[in-house]
Amino acid sequence: MLNKKIEKAINTQINVEMWSAYLYLSMAAYCHSIGQTGMARWYEVQFKEEQDHAKILFNYVIQRNGRVILSAIDTVPTEWKSILDVFESTLEHEQEITAMINNLFALTTQENDYATQSMLKWFIDEQVEEEENAQTIIDNLNIIKDNGFGIYTLDKELGARAYTQAAPLANSIL
Ligand code: FEO
């Protein structure tokens, strides 16, 4: 049985992951609106990955005989100033998520909940990758600046991103 404090914190995190999915779908819509279909595709993959993150937490609460409570997903931004702005906002958002995961991890230590702590290790590693991905694209954009061929090439490259289901969901029966 899950400790109530941990259960509540994971339910909050489920909502945050769903908000992240919604945010990235909004970023995909923005990229489509400025003709960057490869970048839009990259954000559509990101949208699916965030839903996976929410589902991993959902499954875990059920597995521990806890109660999932889904709450309203807040509105998300819809406009950005530029491609660079959208990726910088992505990095900033992922840094906030990293801080939230770290706080959740710290709570499991306080509450001696080592099963939840073990489950969260996947998220700790995932956040390193999430921040690195956004940072790499920002670095590329800073080199390219407004070079049309550079933007065109990066758009093609990002459009090749493929979705793979998150590993913790692979053997899940839920
Ligand atoms: Fe669920 Fe992008 O972290």
CSV table of N, CA and C and ligand atoms in Angstrom, one decimal:
chain,number,residue,atom,x,y,z
A,1,MET,N,0.9,-1.2,0.0
A,1,MET,CA,0.0,0.0,0.0
A,1,MET,C,0.9,1.2,0.0
A,2,LEU,N,0.5,2.2,-0.8
A,2,LEU,CA,1.3,3.4,-0.9
A,2,LEU,C,1.0,4.4,0.2
A,3,ASN,N,2.0,4.9,0.8
A,3,ASN,CA,1.9,6.0,1.7
A,3,ASN,C,1.1,7.2,1.1
A,4,LYS,N,0.2,7.8,1.8
A,4,LYS,CA,-0.7,8.8,1.2
A,4,LYS,C,0.0,10.0,0.7
A,5,LYS,N,1.1,10.4,1.4
A,5,LYS,CA,1.9,11.6,1.0
A,5,LYS,C,2.5,11.3,-0.4
A,6,ILE,N,3.0,10.1,-0.5
A,6,ILE,CA,3.7,9.7,-1.8
A,6,ILE,C,2.7,9.6,-2.9
A,7,GLU,N,1.5,9.0,-2.6
A,7,GLU,CA,0.4,8.8,-3.5
A,7,GLU,C,0.0,10.2,-4.1
A,8,LYS,N,-0.2,11.1,-3.2
A,8,LYS,CA,-0.6,12.5,-3.6
A,8,LYS,C,0.5,13.1,-4.5
A,9,ALA,N,1.7,13.0,-4.1
A,9,ALA,CA,2.8,13.5,-4.9
A,9,ALA,C,2.9,12.9,-6.3
A,10,ILE,N,2.7,11.6,-6.4
A,10,ILE,CA,2.8,10.9,-7.7
A,10,ILE,C,1.6,11.4,-8.5
A,11,ASN,N,0.4,11.5,-7.9
A,11,ASN,CA,-0.8,12.0,-8.7
A,11,ASN,C,-0.5,13.4,-9.3
A,12,THR,N,0.2,14.2,-8.5
A,12,THR,CA,0.6,15.6,-9.0
A,12,THR,C,1.5,15.4,-10.2
A,13,GLN,N,2.4,14.5,-10.1
A,13,GLN,CA,3.4,14.3,-11.1
A,13,GLN,C,2.7,13.8,-12.4
A,14,ILE,N,1.7,12.9,-12.2
A,14,ILE,CA,1.0,12.4,-13.4
A,14,ILE,C,0.4,13.6,-14.1
A,15,ASN,N,-0.2,14.5,-13.4
A,15,ASN,CA,-0.8,15.7,-14.0
A,15,ASN,C,0.2,16.6,-14.7
A,16,VAL,N,1.4,16.7,-14.1
A,16,VAL,CA,2.5,17.5,-14.7
A,16,VAL,C,3.0,16.8,-16.0
A,17,GLU,N,3.0,15.5,-16.0
A,17,GLU,CA,3.5,14.8,-17.2
A,17,GLU,C,2.4,15.0,-18.3
A,18,MET,N,1.2,15.0,-18.0
A,18,MET,CA,0.1,15.2,-19.0
A,18,MET,C,0.1,16.6,-19.5
A,19,TRP,N,0.4,17.5,-18.6
A,19,TRP,CA,0.5,19.0,-19.0
A,19,TRP,C,1.7,19.1,-19.9
A,20,SER,N,2.8,18.4,-19.7
A,20,SER,CA,4.0,18.4,-20.5
A,20,SER,C,3.6,17.9,-21.9
A,21,ALA,N,2.8,16.8,-22.0
A,21,ALA,CA,2.4,16.3,-23.3
A,21,ALA,C,1.6,17.3,-24.0
A,22,TYR,N,0.7,18.0,-23.3
A,22,TYR,CA,-0.1,19.0,-23.9
A,22,TYR,C,0.7,20.2,-24.4
A,23,LEU,N,1.7,20.6,-23.6
A,23,LEU,CA,2.6,21.7,-24.0
A,23,LEU,C,3.4,21.3,-25.3
A,24,TYR,N,3.9,20.1,-25.4
A,24,TYR,CA,4.6,19.7,-26.6
A,24,TYR,C,3.7,19.6,-27.8
A,25,LEU,N,2.5,19.2,-27.6
A,25,LEU,CA,1.6,19.1,-28.7
A,25,LEU,C,1.3,20.6,-29.2
A,26,SER,N,1.2,21.5,-28.3
A,26,SER,CA,1.1,22.9,-28.6
A,26,SER,C,2.3,23.4,-29.4
A,27,MET,N,3.5,23.0,-28.9
A,27,MET,CA,4.7,23.4,-29.6
A,27,MET,C,4.7,22.8,-31.0
A,28,ALA,N,4.2,21.6,-31.2
A,28,ALA,CA,4.1,20.9,-32.5
A,28,ALA,C,3.2,21.8,-33.4
A,29,ALA,N,2.1,22.2,-32.9
A,29,ALA,CA,1.2,23.1,-33.6
A,29,ALA,C,1.9,24.4,-34.1
A,30,TYR,N,2.6,24.9,-33.2
A,30,TYR,CA,3.4,26.2,-33.5
A,30,TYR,C,4.4,25.9,-34.6
A,31,CYS,N,5.1,24.8,-34.5
A,31,CYS,CA,6.1,24.5,-35.6
A,31,CYS,C,5.4,24.3,-36.9
A,32,HIS,N,4.3,23.6,-36.9
A,32,HIS,CA,3.5,23.4,-38.2
A,32,HIS,C,3.1,24.8,-38.7
A,33,SER,N,2.7,25.7,-37.8
A,33,SER,CA,2.2,27.0,-38.3
A,33,SER,C,3.3,27.9,-39.0
A,34,ILE,N,4.6,27.5,-38.7
A,34,ILE,CA,5.7,28.3,-39.3
A,34,ILE,C,6.4,27.4,-40.4
A,35,GLY,N,5.8,26.3,-40.7
A,35,GLY,CA,6.3,25.5,-41.8
A,35,GLY,C,7.4,24.6,-41.5
A,36,GLN,N,7.7,24.4,-40.2
A,36,GLN,CA,8.8,23.5,-39.8
A,36,GLN,C,8.2,22.1,-39.4
A,37,THR,N,8.0,21.3,-40.5
A,37,THR,CA,7.2,20.1,-40.2
A,37,THR,C,8.1,19.0,-39.5
A,38,GLY,N,9.4,19.1,-39.8
A,38,GLY,CA,10.3,18.1,-39.1
A,38,GLY,C,10.4,18.4,-37.6
A,39,MET,N,10.5,19.7,-37.2
A,39,MET,CA,10.5,20.1,-35.8
A,39,MET,C,9.1,19.7,-35.2
A,40,ALA,N,8.1,19.9,-35.9
A,40,ALA,CA,6.7,19.5,-35.4
A,40,ALA,C,6.7,18.0,-35.1
A,41,ARG,N,7.3,17.3,-36.0
A,41,ARG,CA,7.3,15.8,-35.8
A,41,ARG,C,8.1,15.5,-34.5
A,42,TRP,N,9.2,16.2,-34.3
A,42,TRP,CA,10.0,16.0,-33.1
A,42,TRP,C,9.2,16.2,-31.9
A,43,TYR,N,8.4,17.3,-31.9
A,43,TYR,CA,7.5,17.6,-30.7
A,43,TYR,C,6.3,16.6,-30.6
A,44,GLU,N,5.9,16.0,-31.7
A,44,GLU,CA,4.8,15.0,-31.7
A,44,GLU,C,5.3,13.8,-31.0
A,45,VAL,N,6.6,13.4,-31.2
A,45,VAL,CA,7.2,12.3,-30.5
A,45,VAL,C,7.4,12.6,-29.0
A,46,GLN,N,7.7,13.8,-28.8
A,46,GLN,CA,7.9,14.3,-27.4
A,46,GLN,C,6.5,14.2,-26.7
A,47,PHE,N,5.5,14.5,-27.4
A,47,PHE,CA,4.1,14.4,-26.9
A,47,PHE,C,3.8,13.0,-26.4
A,48,LYS,N,4.2,12.0,-27.3
A,48,LYS,CA,3.9,10.6,-26.9
A,48,LYS,C,4.7,10.2,-25.8
A,49,GLU,N,6.0,10.6,-25.7
A,49,GLU,CA,6.9,10.2,-24.6
A,49,GLU,C,6.3,10.7,-23.3
A,50,GLU,N,5.8,11.9,-23.3
A,50,GLU,CA,5.3,12.5,-22.0
A,50,GLU,C,4.0,11.7,-21.5
A,51,GLN,N,3.2,11.2,-22.5
A,51,GLN,CA,2.1,10.4,-22.1
A,51,GLN,C,2.6,9.1,-21.5
A,52,ASP,N,3.7,8.5,-22.1
A,52,ASP,CA,4.3,7.3,-21.5
A,52,ASP,C,4.7,7.6,-20.0
A,53,HIS,N,5.3,8.8,-19.8
A,53,HIS,CA,5.8,9.1,-18.4
A,53,HIS,C,4.6,9.1,-17.5
A,54,ALA,N,3.5,9.7,-17.9
A,54,ALA,CA,2.3,9.7,-17.0
A,54,ALA,C,1.8,8.2,-16.8
A,55,LYS,N,1.9,7.4,-17.9
A,55,LYS,CA,1.3,6.0,-17.8
A,55,LYS,C,2.2,5.2,-16.9
A,56,ILE,N,3.5,5.4,-16.9
A,56,ILE,CA,4.4,4.6,-16.0
A,56,ILE,C,4.0,4.9,-14.5
A,57,LEU,N,3.8,6.2,-14.2
A,57,LEU,CA,3.4,6.6,-12.9
A,57,LEU,C,2.0,6.0,-12.5
A,58,PHE,N,1.1,6.1,-13.5
A,58,PHE,CA,-0.3,5.6,-13.3
A,58,PHE,C,-0.2,4.1,-13.0
A,59,ASN,N,0.6,3.3,-13.8
A,59,ASN,CA,0.7,1.9,-13.6
A,59,ASN,C,1.3,1.6,-12.2
A,60,TYR,N,2.3,2.4,-11.8
A,60,TYR,CA,2.9,2.1,-10.5
A,60,TYR,C,2.0,2.3,-9.4
A,61,VAL,N,1.2,3.4,-9.4
A,61,VAL,CA,0.2,3.6,-8.3
A,61,VAL,C,-0.8,2.4,-8.2
A,62,ILE,N,-1.3,1.9,-9.3
A,62,ILE,CA,-2.2,0.8,-9.4
A,62,ILE,C,-1.5,-0.4,-8.8
A,63,GLN,N,-0.3,-0.7,-9.2
A,63,GLN,CA,0.5,-1.8,-8.8
A,63,GLN,C,0.7,-1.8,-7.3
A,64,ARG,N,0.8,-0.7,-6.7
A,64,ARG,CA,1.0,-0.6,-5.2
A,64,ARG,C,-0.3,-0.4,-4.5
A,65,ASN,N,-1.4,-0.7,-5.2
A,65,ASN,CA,-2.7,-0.7,-4.6
A,65,ASN,C,-3.1,0.7,-4.1
A,66,GLY,N,-2.6,1.7,-4.8
A,66,GLY,CA,-3.0,3.1,-4.5
A,66,GLY,C,-4.2,3.6,-5.4
A,67,ARG,N,-4.5,4.8,-5.3
A,67,ARG,CA,-5.6,5.4,-6.1
A,67,ARG,C,-5.1,6.5,-7.0
A,68,VAL,N,-5.3,6.3,-8.3
A,68,VAL,CA,-5.0,7.4,-9.2
A,68,VAL,C,-6.1,8.4,-9.2
A,69,ILE,N,-5.8,9.7,-9.1
A,69,ILE,CA,-6.9,10.7,-9.2
A,69,ILE,C,-6.4,11.7,-10.3
A,70,LEU,N,-7.1,11.7,-11.4
A,70,LEU,CA,-6.8,12.6,-12.5
A,70,LEU,C,-7.4,13.9,-12.3
A,71,SER,N,-6.6,15.0,-12.5
A,71,SER,CA,-7.2,16.3,-12.3
A,71,SER,C,-7.1,17.1,-13.6
A,72,ALA,N,-7.7,18.3,-13.7
A,72,ALA,CA,-7.7,19.1,-14.9
A,72,ALA,C,-6.3,19.5,-15.4
A,73,ILE,N,-6.2,19.5,-16.7
A,73,ILE,CA,-4.9,19.9,-17.2
A,73,ILE,C,-5.0,21.4,-17.6
A,74,ASP,N,-4.1,22.2,-17.0
A,74,ASP,CA,-4.1,23.6,-17.2
A,74,ASP,C,-3.9,23.9,-18.7
A,75,THR,N,-4.2,25.2,-19.1
A,75,THR,CA,-4.0,25.6,-20.5
A,75,THR,C,-2.5,25.8,-20.6
A,76,VAL,N,-2.0,25.7,-21.9
A,76,VAL,CA,-0.6,25.8,-22.2
A,76,VAL,C,-0.4,27.0,-23.1
A,77,PRO,N,0.9,27.5,-23.1
A,77,PRO,CA,1.2,28.5,-24.1
A,77,PRO,C,0.9,28.1,-25.5
A,78,THR,N,0.7,29.0,-26.4
A,78,THR,CA,0.4,28.7,-27.8
A,78,THR,C,1.3,29.4,-28.8
A,79,GLU,N,2.0,30.4,-28.3
A,79,GLU,CA,2.8,31.2,-29.2
A,79,GLU,C,4.2,31.3,-28.7
A,80,TRP,N,5.2,31.3,-29.6
A,80,TRP,CA,6.6,31.6,-29.2
A,80,TRP,C,7.1,32.6,-30.2
A,81,LYS,N,8.2,33.2,-29.9
A,81,LYS,CA,8.8,34.3,-30.7
A,81,LYS,C,9.6,33.7,-31.9
A,82,SER,N,10.1,32.5,-31.8
A,82,SER,CA,11.0,32.0,-32.8
A,82,SER,C,11.2,30.5,-32.5
A,83,ILE,N,11.9,29.8,-33.5
A,83,ILE,CA,12.3,28.4,-33.3
A,83,ILE,C,13.2,28.3,-32.0
A,84,LEU,N,14.1,29.2,-31.9
A,84,LEU,CA,15.1,29.2,-30.8
A,84,LEU,C,14.3,29.4,-29.5
A,85,ASP,N,13.3,30.3,-29.5
A,85,ASP,CA,12.5,30.5,-28.3
A,85,ASP,C,11.8,29.2,-27.9
A,86,VAL,N,11.2,28.5,-28.8
A,86,VAL,CA,10.5,27.3,-28.5
A,86,VAL,C,11.4,26.2,-27.9
A,87,PHE,N,12.6,26.1,-28.4
A,87,PHE,CA,13.5,25.1,-27.8
A,87,PHE,C,14.1,25.6,-26.5
A,88,GLU,N,14.3,26.9,-26.3
A,88,GLU,CA,14.7,27.4,-25.0
A,88,GLU,C,13.6,27.2,-24.0
A,89,SER,N,12.4,27.3,-24.4
A,89,SER,CA,11.3,27.1,-23.4
A,89,SER,C,11.2,25.6,-23.1
A,90,THR,N,11.5,24.8,-24.0
A,90,THR,CA,11.6,23.3,-23.8
A,90,THR,C,12.6,23.0,-22.7
A,91,LEU,N,13.8,23.5,-22.9
A,91,LEU,CA,14.9,23.2,-21.9
A,91,LEU,C,14.5,23.7,-20.5
A,92,GLU,N,13.9,24.9,-20.5
A,92,GLU,CA,13.5,25.5,-19.2
A,92,GLU,C,12.5,24.6,-18.5
A,93,HIS,N,11.5,24.2,-19.3
A,93,HIS,CA,10.5,23.3,-18.8
A,93,HIS,C,11.1,22.0,-18.3
A,94,GLU,N,12.0,21.4,-19.0
A,94,GLU,CA,12.6,20.1,-18.6
A,94,GLU,C,13.4,20.3,-17.3
A,95,GLN,N,14.0,21.5,-17.2
A,95,GLN,CA,14.8,21.7,-15.9
A,95,GLN,C,13.8,21.8,-14.7
A,96,GLU,N,12.6,22.4,-15.0
A,96,GLU,CA,11.6,22.4,-13.9
A,96,GLU,C,11.2,21.0,-13.6
A,97,ILE,N,11.0,20.1,-14.6
A,97,ILE,CA,10.6,18.7,-14.3
A,97,ILE,C,11.7,18.0,-13.6
A,98,THR,N,12.9,18.2,-13.9
A,98,THR,CA,14.0,17.6,-13.2
A,98,THR,C,13.9,17.9,-11.7
A,99,ALA,N,13.7,19.2,-11.4
A,99,ALA,CA,13.6,19.6,-10.0
A,99,ALA,C,12.4,18.9,-9.3
A,100,MET,N,11.3,18.8,-10.0
A,100,MET,CA,10.2,18.1,-9.4
A,100,MET,C,10.5,16.6,-9.1
A,101,ILE,N,11.1,16.0,-10.1
A,101,ILE,CA,11.5,14.5,-9.9
A,101,ILE,C,12.5,14.4,-8.7
A,102,ASN,N,13.4,15.3,-8.7
A,102,ASN,CA,14.4,15.3,-7.5
A,102,ASN,C,13.7,15.5,-6.2
A,103,ASN,N,12.7,16.4,-6.2
A,103,ASN,CA,11.9,16.6,-4.9
A,103,ASN,C,11.1,15.3,-4.5
A,104,LEU,N,10.6,14.7,-5.5
A,104,LEU,CA,9.8,13.5,-5.3
A,104,LEU,C,10.8,12.4,-4.8
A,105,PHE,N,11.9,12.3,-5.4
A,105,PHE,CA,13.0,11.3,-4.9
A,105,PHE,C,13.3,11.6,-3.5
A,106,ALA,N,13.5,12.9,-3.2
A,106,ALA,CA,13.9,13.2,-1.8
A,106,ALA,C,12.8,12.9,-0.8
A,107,LEU,N,11.5,13.0,-1.2
A,107,LEU,CA,10.4,12.7,-0.4
A,107,LEU,C,10.4,11.1,-0.1
A,108,THR,N,10.8,10.3,-1.1
A,108,THR,CA,10.8,8.9,-0.8
A,108,THR,C,11.9,8.5,0.2
A,109,THR,N,12.9,9.3,0.3
A,109,THR,CA,14.0,9.0,1.3
A,109,THR,C,13.4,9.4,2.7
A,110,GLN,N,12.7,10.6,2.8
A,110,GLN,CA,12.1,11.0,4.0
A,110,GLN,C,11.1,10.0,4.5
A,111,GLU,N,10.4,9.4,3.6
A,111,GLU,CA,9.3,8.5,4.0
A,111,GLU,C,9.7,7.0,4.0
A,112,ASN,N,11.0,6.7,3.8
A,112,ASN,CA,11.5,5.4,3.7
A,112,ASN,C,10.8,4.5,2.7
A,113,ASP,N,10.4,5.1,1.6
A,113,ASP,CA,9.7,4.3,0.5
A,113,ASP,C,10.7,4.0,-0.6
A,114,TYR,N,11.4,2.9,-0.4
A,114,TYR,CA,12.5,2.6,-1.4
A,114,TYR,C,12.0,1.9,-2.7
A,115,ALA,N,10.8,1.4,-2.6
A,115,ALA,CA,10.2,0.8,-3.9
A,115,ALA,C,9.9,2.0,-4.9
A,116,THR,N,9.3,3.1,-4.3
A,116,THR,CA,9.0,4.2,-5.2
A,116,THR,C,10.3,4.9,-5.6
A,117,GLN,N,11.3,4.9,-4.7
A,117,GLN,CA,12.6,5.5,-5.1
A,117,GLN,C,13.2,4.7,-6.2
A,118,SER,N,13.1,3.4,-6.2
A,118,SER,CA,13.7,2.6,-7.2
A,118,SER,C,13.0,2.9,-8.6
A,119,MET,N,11.7,3.0,-8.6
A,119,MET,CA,10.9,3.3,-9.8
A,119,MET,C,11.3,4.6,-10.4
A,120,LEU,N,11.6,5.6,-9.4
A,120,LEU,CA,11.9,6.9,-9.9
A,120,LEU,C,13.3,7.1,-10.5
A,121,LYS,N,14.2,6.0,-10.3
A,121,LYS,CA,15.5,6.1,-10.9
A,121,LYS,C,15.4,6.2,-12.4
A,122,TRP,N,14.5,5.5,-13.0
A,122,TRP,CA,14.3,5.6,-14.5
A,122,TRP,C,14.1,7.1,-14.9
A,123,PHE,N,13.3,7.8,-14.1
A,123,PHE,CA,12.9,9.2,-14.4
A,123,PHE,C,14.2,10.1,-14.2
A,124,ILE,N,15.0,9.8,-13.2
A,124,ILE,CA,16.2,10.6,-13.0
A,124,ILE,C,17.1,10.5,-14.3
A,125,ASP,N,17.3,9.3,-14.8
A,125,ASP,CA,18.1,9.1,-16.0
A,125,ASP,C,17.4,9.8,-17.2
A,126,GLU,N,16.1,9.6,-17.3
A,126,GLU,CA,15.4,10.2,-18.4
A,126,GLU,C,15.6,11.7,-18.5
A,127,GLN,N,15.6,12.3,-17.3
A,127,GLN,CA,15.7,13.8,-17.3
A,127,GLN,C,17.0,14.3,-17.8
A,128,VAL,N,18.1,13.5,-17.6
A,128,VAL,CA,19.4,13.8,-18.1
A,128,VAL,C,19.3,13.9,-19.6
A,129,GLU,N,18.7,12.9,-20.2
A,129,GLU,CA,18.5,12.8,-21.6
A,129,GLU,C,17.6,13.9,-22.2
A,130,GLU,N,16.5,14.2,-21.5
A,130,GLU,CA,15.6,15.2,-21.9
A,130,GLU,C,16.3,16.6,-22.0
A,131,GLU,N,17.1,16.9,-20.9
A,131,GLU,CA,17.8,18.2,-20.9
A,131,GLU,C,18.9,18.3,-22.0
A,132,GLU,N,19.6,17.1,-22.2
A,132,GLU,CA,20.6,17.1,-23.2
A,132,GLU,C,20.1,17.3,-24.6
A,133,ASN,N,18.9,16.6,-24.9
A,133,ASN,CA,18.3,16.7,-26.2
A,133,ASN,C,18.0,18.2,-26.6
A,134,ALA,N,17.3,18.9,-25.6
A,134,ALA,CA,16.9,20.2,-25.9
A,134,ALA,C,18.2,21.1,-26.0
A,135,GLN,N,19.2,20.9,-25.1
A,135,GLN,CA,20.4,21.7,-25.2
A,135,GLN,C,21.1,21.6,-26.5
A,136,THR,N,21.2,20.3,-27.0
A,136,THR,CA,21.9,20.1,-28.3
A,136,THR,C,21.2,20.8,-29.4
A,137,ILE,N,19.9,20.8,-29.4
A,137,ILE,CA,19.2,21.5,-30.5
A,137,ILE,C,19.4,23.1,-30.4
A,138,ILE,N,19.4,23.6,-29.2
A,138,ILE,CA,19.7,25.0,-28.9
A,138,ILE,C,21.1,25.3,-29.4
A,139,ASP,N,22.1,24.5,-29.1
A,139,ASP,CA,23.4,24.7,-29.6
A,139,ASP,C,23.5,24.8,-31.1
A,140,ASN,N,22.8,23.8,-31.7
A,140,ASN,CA,22.8,23.8,-33.2
A,140,ASN,C,22.1,25.1,-33.7
A,141,LEU,N,21.0,25.5,-33.1
A,141,LEU,CA,20.3,26.7,-33.6
A,141,LEU,C,21.2,28.0,-33.4
A,142,ASN,N,22.0,28.0,-32.4
A,142,ASN,CA,22.9,29.1,-32.1
A,142,ASN,C,24.0,29.2,-33.2
A,143,ILE,N,24.4,28.0,-33.7
A,143,ILE,CA,25.4,28.0,-34.7
A,143,ILE,C,24.8,28.4,-36.1
A,144,ILE,N,23.6,27.9,-36.3
A,144,ILE,CA,22.9,28.1,-37.6
A,144,ILE,C,22.5,29.6,-37.8
A,145,LYS,N,22.0,30.1,-36.7
A,145,LYS,CA,21.4,31.4,-36.6
A,145,LYS,C,20.3,31.5,-37.7
A,146,ASP,N,20.3,32.5,-38.6
A,146,ASP,CA,19.2,32.5,-39.6
A,146,ASP,C,19.6,32.0,-41.0
A,147,ASN,N,20.5,31.1,-41.0
A,147,ASN,CA,21.0,30.5,-42.2
A,147,ASN,C,19.9,29.5,-42.7
A,148,GLY,N,19.2,29.9,-43.8
A,148,GLY,CA,18.1,29.1,-44.3
A,148,GLY,C,18.4,27.6,-44.6
A,149,PHE,N,19.6,27.3,-45.2
A,149,PHE,CA,19.9,26.0,-45.5
A,149,PHE,C,20.2,25.2,-44.2
A,150,GLY,N,20.8,25.9,-43.2
A,150,GLY,CA,21.0,25.2,-41.9
A,150,GLY,C,19.7,24.8,-41.2
A,151,ILE,N,18.7,25.8,-41.3
A,151,ILE,CA,17.4,25.5,-40.7
A,151,ILE,C,16.7,24.3,-41.4
A,152,TYR,N,16.8,24.4,-42.7
A,152,TYR,CA,16.2,23.3,-43.5
A,152,TYR,C,16.8,22.0,-43.2
A,153,THR,N,18.1,21.9,-43.0
A,153,THR,CA,18.8,20.6,-42.7
A,153,THR,C,18.4,20.1,-41.3
A,154,LEU,N,18.4,21.1,-40.4
A,154,LEU,CA,18.0,20.7,-39.0
A,154,LEU,C,16.6,20.2,-38.9
A,155,ASP,N,15.7,20.9,-39.7
A,155,ASP,CA,14.3,20.4,-39.7
A,155,ASP,C,14.2,19.0,-40.2
A,156,LYS,N,14.9,18.7,-41.3
A,156,LYS,CA,14.9,17.3,-41.8
A,156,LYS,C,15.4,16.3,-40.8
A,157,GLU,N,16.5,16.7,-40.1
A,157,GLU,CA,17.1,15.8,-39.2
A,157,GLU,C,16.2,15.5,-38.0
A,158,LEU,N,15.5,16.6,-37.5
A,158,LEU,CA,14.6,16.4,-36.3
A,158,LEU,C,13.4,15.6,-36.7
A,159,GLY,N,13.0,15.8,-38.0
A,159,GLY,CA,11.8,15.0,-38.5
A,159,GLY,C,12.0,13.5,-38.6
A,160,ALA,N,13.3,13.1,-38.5
A,160,ALA,CA,13.6,11.7,-38.6
A,160,ALA,C,13.4,11.0,-37.2
A,161,ARG,N,13.1,11.7,-36.2
A,161,ARG,CA,13.0,11.1,-34.9
A,161,ARG,C,11.9,10.1,-34.8
A,162,ALA,N,12.2,9.0,-34.3
A,162,ALA,CA,11.1,7.9,-34.2
A,162,ALA,C,10.7,7.7,-32.7
A,163,TYR,N,9.5,7.4,-32.6
A,163,TYR,CA,9.0,7.1,-31.2
A,163,TYR,C,9.3,5.7,-30.8
A,164,THR,N,9.8,5.5,-29.6
A,164,THR,CA,9.9,4.2,-29.0
A,164,THR,C,9.2,4.2,-27.7
A,165,GLN,N,8.5,3.2,-27.4
A,165,GLN,CA,7.8,3.1,-26.1
A,165,GLN,C,8.8,3.1,-25.0
A,166,ALA,N,8.5,3.8,-23.9
A,166,ALA,CA,9.4,3.8,-22.7
A,166,ALA,C,9.6,2.4,-22.2
A,167,ALA,N,10.8,2.1,-21.8
A,167,ALA,CA,11.1,0.7,-21.4
A,167,ALA,C,10.2,0.2,-20.2
A,168,PRO,N,9.9,1.0,-19.2
A,168,PRO,CA,9.1,0.4,-18.1
A,168,PRO,C,7.7,0.0,-18.5
A,169,LEU,N,7.3,0.4,-19.7
A,169,LEU,CA,5.9,0.0,-20.1
A,169,LEU,C,6.0,-1.3,-20.9
A,170,ALA,N,7.2,-1.7,-21.4
A,170,ALA,CA,7.3,-2.8,-22.2
A,170,ALA,C,6.7,-4.1,-21.7
A,171,ASN,N,6.9,-4.4,-20.4
A,171,ASN,CA,6.4,-5.6,-19.8
A,171,ASN,C,5.2,-5.4,-18.9
A,172,SER,N,4.6,-4.2,-19.1
A,172,SER,CA,3.5,-3.9,-18.2
A,172,SER,C,2.2,-4.6,-18.7
A,173,ILE,N,1.4,-5.1,-17.8
A,173,ILE,CA,0.2,-5.8,-18.2
A,173,ILE,C,-1.0,-4.8,-18.0
A,174,LEU,N,-0.7,-3.6,-17.5
A,174,LEU,CA,-1.7,-2.6,-17.3
A,174,LEU,C,-1.9,-1.7,-18.6
B,1,FEO,FE1,8.4,13.8,-18.6
B,1,FEO,FE2,10.0,15.5,-20.6
B,1,FEO,O1,9.8,14.8,-18.9
